Tab-separated table of C-alpha atoms in Angstrom:
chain	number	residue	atom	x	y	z
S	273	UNK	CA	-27.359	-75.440	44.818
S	274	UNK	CA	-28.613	-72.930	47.144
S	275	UNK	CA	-30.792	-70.466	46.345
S	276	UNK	CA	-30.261	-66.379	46.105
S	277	UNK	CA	-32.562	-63.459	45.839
S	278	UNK	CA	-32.611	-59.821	45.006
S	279	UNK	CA	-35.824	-58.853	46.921
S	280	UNK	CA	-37.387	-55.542	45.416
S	281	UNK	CA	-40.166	-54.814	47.812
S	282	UNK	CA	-39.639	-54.601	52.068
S	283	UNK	CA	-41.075	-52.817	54.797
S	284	UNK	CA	-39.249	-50.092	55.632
S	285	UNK	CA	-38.980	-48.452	59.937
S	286	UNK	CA	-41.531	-45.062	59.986
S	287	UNK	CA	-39.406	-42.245	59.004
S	288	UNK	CA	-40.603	-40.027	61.803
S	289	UNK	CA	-39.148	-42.882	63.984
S	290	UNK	CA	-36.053	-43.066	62.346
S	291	UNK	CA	-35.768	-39.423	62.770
S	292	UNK	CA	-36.151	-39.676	66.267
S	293	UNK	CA	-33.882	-42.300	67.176
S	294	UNK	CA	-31.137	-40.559	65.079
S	295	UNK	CA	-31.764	-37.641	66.814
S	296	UNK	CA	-31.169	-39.745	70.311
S	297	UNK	CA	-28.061	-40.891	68.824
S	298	UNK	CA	-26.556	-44.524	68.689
S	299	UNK	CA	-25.768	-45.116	72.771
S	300	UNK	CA	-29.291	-43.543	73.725
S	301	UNK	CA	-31.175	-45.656	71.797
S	302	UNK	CA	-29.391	-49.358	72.852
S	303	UNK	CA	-29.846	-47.991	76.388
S	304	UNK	CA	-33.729	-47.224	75.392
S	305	UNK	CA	-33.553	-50.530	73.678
S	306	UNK	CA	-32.520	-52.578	76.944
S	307	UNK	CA	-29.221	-52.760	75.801
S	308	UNK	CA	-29.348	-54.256	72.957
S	309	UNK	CA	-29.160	-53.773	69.034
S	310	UNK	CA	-25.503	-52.895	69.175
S	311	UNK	CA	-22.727	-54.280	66.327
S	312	UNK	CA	-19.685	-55.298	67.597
S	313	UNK	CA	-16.867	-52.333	68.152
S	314	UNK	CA	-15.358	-53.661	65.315
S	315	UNK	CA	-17.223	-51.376	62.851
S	316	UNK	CA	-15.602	-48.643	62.876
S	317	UNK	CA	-16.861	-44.918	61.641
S	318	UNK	CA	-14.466	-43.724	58.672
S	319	UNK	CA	-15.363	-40.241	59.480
S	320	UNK	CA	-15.809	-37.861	62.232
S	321	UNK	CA	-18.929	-36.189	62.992
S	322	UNK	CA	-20.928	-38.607	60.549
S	323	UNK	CA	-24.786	-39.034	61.793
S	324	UNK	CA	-27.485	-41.461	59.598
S	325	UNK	CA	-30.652	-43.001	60.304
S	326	UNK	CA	-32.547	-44.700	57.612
S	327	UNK	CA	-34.040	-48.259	57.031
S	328	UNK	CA	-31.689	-51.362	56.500
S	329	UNK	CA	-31.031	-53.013	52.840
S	330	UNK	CA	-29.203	-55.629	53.264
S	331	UNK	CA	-26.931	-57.789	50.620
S	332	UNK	CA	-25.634	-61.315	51.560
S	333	UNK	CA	-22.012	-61.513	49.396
S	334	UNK	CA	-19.274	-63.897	48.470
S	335	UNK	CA	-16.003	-62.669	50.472
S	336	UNK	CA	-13.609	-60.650	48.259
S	337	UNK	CA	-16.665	-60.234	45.743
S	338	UNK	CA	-19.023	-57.420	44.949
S	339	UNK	CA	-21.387	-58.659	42.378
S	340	UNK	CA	-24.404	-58.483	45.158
S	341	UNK	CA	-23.626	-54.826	45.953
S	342	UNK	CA	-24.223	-53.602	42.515
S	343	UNK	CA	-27.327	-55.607	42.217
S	344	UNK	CA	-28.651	-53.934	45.149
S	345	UNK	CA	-28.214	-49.999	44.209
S	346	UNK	CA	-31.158	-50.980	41.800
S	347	UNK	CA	-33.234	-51.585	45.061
S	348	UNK	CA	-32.542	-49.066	47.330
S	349	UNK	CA	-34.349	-45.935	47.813
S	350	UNK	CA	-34.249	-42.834	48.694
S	351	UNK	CA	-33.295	-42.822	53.244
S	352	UNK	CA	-31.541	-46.245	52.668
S	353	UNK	CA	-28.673	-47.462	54.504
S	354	UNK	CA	-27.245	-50.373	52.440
S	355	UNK	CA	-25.699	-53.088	54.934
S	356	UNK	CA	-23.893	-55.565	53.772
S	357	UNK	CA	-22.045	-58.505	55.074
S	358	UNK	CA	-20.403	-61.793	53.823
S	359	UNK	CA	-20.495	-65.171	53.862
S	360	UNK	CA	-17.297	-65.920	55.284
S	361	UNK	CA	-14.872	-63.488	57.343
S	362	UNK	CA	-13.171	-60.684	54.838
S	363	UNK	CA	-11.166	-57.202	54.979
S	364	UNK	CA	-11.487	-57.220	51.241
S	365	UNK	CA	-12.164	-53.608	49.788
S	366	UNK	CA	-15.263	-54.581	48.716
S	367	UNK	CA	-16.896	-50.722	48.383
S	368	UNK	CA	-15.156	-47.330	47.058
S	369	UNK	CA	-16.216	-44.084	45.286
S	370	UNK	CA	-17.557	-45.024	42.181
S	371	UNK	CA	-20.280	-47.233	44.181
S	372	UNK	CA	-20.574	-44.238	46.550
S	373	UNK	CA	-21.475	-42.391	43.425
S	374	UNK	CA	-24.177	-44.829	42.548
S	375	UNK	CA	-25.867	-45.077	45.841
S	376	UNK	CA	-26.039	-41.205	46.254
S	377	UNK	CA	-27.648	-40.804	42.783
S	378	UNK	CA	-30.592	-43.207	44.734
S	379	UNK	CA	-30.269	-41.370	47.960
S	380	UNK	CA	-28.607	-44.033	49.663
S	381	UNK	CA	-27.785	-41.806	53.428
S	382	UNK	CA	-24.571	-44.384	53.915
S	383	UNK	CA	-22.838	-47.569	54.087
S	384	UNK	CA	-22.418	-50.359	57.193
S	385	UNK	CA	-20.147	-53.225	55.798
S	386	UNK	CA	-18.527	-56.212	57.596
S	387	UNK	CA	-15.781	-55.748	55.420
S	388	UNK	CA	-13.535	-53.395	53.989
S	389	UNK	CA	-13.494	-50.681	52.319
S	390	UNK	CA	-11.137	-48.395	49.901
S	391	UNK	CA	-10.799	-44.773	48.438
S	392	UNK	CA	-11.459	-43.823	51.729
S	393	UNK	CA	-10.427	-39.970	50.909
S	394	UNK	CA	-12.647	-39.526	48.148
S	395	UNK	CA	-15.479	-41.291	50.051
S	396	UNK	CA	-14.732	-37.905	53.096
S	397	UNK	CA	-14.006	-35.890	50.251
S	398	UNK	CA	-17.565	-36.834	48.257
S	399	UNK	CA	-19.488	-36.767	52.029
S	400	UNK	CA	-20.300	-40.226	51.804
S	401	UNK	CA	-20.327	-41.809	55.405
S	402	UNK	CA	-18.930	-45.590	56.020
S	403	UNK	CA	-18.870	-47.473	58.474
S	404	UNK	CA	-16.445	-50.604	58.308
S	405	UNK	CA	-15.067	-53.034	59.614
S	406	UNK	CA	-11.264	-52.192	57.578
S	407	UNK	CA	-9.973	-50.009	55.406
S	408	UNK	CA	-7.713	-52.002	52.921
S	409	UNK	CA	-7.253	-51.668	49.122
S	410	UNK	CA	-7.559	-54.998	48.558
S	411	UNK	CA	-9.165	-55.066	44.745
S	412	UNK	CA	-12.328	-57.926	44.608
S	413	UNK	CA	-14.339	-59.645	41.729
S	414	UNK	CA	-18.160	-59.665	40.509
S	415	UNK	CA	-18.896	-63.596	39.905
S	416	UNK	CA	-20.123	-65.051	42.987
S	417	UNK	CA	-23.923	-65.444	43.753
S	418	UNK	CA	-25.516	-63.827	46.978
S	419	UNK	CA	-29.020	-62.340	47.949
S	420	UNK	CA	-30.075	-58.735	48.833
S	421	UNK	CA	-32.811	-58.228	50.832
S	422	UNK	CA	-32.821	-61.460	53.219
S	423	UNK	CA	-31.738	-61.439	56.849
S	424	UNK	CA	-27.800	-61.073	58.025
S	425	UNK	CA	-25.358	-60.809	60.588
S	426	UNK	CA	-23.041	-57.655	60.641
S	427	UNK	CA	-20.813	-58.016	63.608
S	428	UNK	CA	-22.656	-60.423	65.511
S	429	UNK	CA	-25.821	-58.532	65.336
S	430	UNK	CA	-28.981	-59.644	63.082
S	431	UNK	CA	-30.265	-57.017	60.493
S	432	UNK	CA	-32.985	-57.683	58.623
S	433	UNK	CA	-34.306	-55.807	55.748
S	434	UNK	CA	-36.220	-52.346	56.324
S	435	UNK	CA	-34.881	-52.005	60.110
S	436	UNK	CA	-33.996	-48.817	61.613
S	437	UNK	CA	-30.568	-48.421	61.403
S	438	UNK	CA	-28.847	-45.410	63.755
S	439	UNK	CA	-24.692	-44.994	63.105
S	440	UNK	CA	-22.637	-42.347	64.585
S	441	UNK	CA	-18.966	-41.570	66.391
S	442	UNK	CA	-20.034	-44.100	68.687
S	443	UNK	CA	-20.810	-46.794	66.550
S	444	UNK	CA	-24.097	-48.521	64.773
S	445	UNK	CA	-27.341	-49.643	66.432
S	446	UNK	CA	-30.436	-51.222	64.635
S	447	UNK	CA	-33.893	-52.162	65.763
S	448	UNK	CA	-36.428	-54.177	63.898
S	449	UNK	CA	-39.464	-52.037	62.172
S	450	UNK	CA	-41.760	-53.562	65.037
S	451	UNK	CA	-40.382	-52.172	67.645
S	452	UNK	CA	-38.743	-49.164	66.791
S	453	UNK	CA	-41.284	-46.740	67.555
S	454	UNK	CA	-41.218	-48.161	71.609
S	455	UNK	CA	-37.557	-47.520	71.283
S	456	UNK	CA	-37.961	-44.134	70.232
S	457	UNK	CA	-39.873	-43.263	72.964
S	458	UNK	CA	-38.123	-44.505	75.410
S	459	UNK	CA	-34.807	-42.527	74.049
S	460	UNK	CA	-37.296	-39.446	74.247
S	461	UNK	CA	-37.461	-39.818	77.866
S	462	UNK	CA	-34.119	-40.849	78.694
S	463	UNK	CA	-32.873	-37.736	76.448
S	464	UNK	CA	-34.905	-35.836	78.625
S	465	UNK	CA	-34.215	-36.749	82.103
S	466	UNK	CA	-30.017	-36.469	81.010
S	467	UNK	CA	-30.454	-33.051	80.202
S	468	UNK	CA	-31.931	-32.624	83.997
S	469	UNK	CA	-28.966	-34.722	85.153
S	470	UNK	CA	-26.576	-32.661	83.308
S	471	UNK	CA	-27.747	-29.251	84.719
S	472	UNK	CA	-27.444	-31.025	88.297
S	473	UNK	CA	-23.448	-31.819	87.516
S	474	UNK	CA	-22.687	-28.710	85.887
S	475	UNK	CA	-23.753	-26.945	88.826
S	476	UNK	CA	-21.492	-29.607	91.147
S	477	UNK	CA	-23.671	-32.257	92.175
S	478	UNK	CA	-21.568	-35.406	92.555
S	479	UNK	CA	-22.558	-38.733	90.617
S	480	UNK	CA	-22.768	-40.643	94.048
S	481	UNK	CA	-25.103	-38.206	95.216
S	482	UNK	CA	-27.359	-38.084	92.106
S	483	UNK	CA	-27.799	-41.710	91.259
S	484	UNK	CA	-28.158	-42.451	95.543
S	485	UNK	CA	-24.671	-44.391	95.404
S	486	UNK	CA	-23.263	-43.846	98.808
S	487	UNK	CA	-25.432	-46.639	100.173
S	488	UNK	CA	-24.129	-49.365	97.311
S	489	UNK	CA	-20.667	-48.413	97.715
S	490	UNK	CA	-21.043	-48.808	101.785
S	491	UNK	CA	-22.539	-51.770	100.857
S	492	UNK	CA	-19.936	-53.406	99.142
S	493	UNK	CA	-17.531	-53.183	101.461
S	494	UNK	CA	-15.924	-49.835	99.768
S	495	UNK	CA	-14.385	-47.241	102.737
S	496	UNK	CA	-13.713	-43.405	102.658
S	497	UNK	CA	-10.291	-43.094	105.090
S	498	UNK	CA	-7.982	-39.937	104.854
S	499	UNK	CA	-4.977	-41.790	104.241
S	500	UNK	CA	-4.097	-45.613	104.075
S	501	UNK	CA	-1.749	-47.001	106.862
S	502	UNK	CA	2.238	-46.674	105.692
């Protein structure tokens, strides 16, 4: 029989960090972070205008059950994003209000599920962001065994406890503990230097002039001509 875990204690991403790659937003920061970090457009924001940074707990759980949720409100703390995945592919509404309720009373920031969720209009009306990969009311069960606090894969991207996790409009990026504070960094810069780009094309610049494109597009064979033969 395999073994599962509900692991209390995990090293959580700086919260200064955090702050700062929430503040870059999701697309800066997996730029900054070479491209990479990203889950799969799948996961979807349930909300508009939603922003959350915190550090990852993760739960491992049966498909159509949420036994391993539950168990992990007891763990979470206070900046938490709770992500949770399961073991097989599922749409299941495996999260709704009354777990929204619980997290919040531990100052859970959110949820990231690669699964479904339900009671999606209480969840706006309550101010509790979701990300997800449905929205379905499909009811589920708490009997299956899983583990909280282990490694996972959300969307084809690895999470593993106390990352950084960044969601937004534009989707959800996470970087390991380790090298979060590089990231952050980087997204400092590249935050800066846009905001010089953007004053450049606001005031008319063109794109192929500003990123020194006209050469690449000669290049490659592309041609400016008035009009094309009839």
């Amino acid at each position: 029989m395999a073994s599962h875990h509900v692991v209390r204690s995990i090293d959580r991403a700086d919260p200064e960090v955090i702050a700062a790659l929430r503040a870059a937003g999701v697309a800066t920061a997996h730029e900054a972070a070479g491209r990479t970090g990203l889950l799969g457009p799948e996961i979807q924001a349930r909300q508009a205008g939603a922003v959350i940074g915190g550090s990852a707990v993760t739960v491992s759980c049966h498909p159509g059950d949420n036994l391993m949720i539950h168990a992990a409100v007891e763990v979470c703390r206070p900046g938490d994003v709770l992500v949770v995945t399961t073991t097989s592919p599922s749409t299941d509404g495996m999260f709704g209000e009354l777990l929204a309720t619980s997290l919040r009373a531990r100052g859970v920031l959110g949820l990231v599920i690669d699964a479904g969720v339900r009671d999606l209009a209480e969840l706006r009306a309550m101010g509790f962001p979701v990300w997800s990969r449905a929205v379905h009311a499909q009811g589920t069960v708490k009997a299956s065994p899983g583990s909280v606090n282990v490694p996972v894969v959300a969307a084809g991207q690895l999470v593993r406890p106390g990352d950084a996790v960044i969601a937004d409009d534009d989707g959800v990026f996470v970087v390991p503990c380790s090298f979060a504070g590089t990231v952050a960094a980087s997204a400092a810069a590249r935050t800066s230097a846009e905001a010089a780009k953007r004053e450049q094309l606001a005031r008319g610049v063109l794109g192929v002039d500003l990123y020194g494109l006209r050469p690449l597009l000669e290049q490659l064979g592309v041609r400016y001509v008035d009009r094309l033969p009839e």
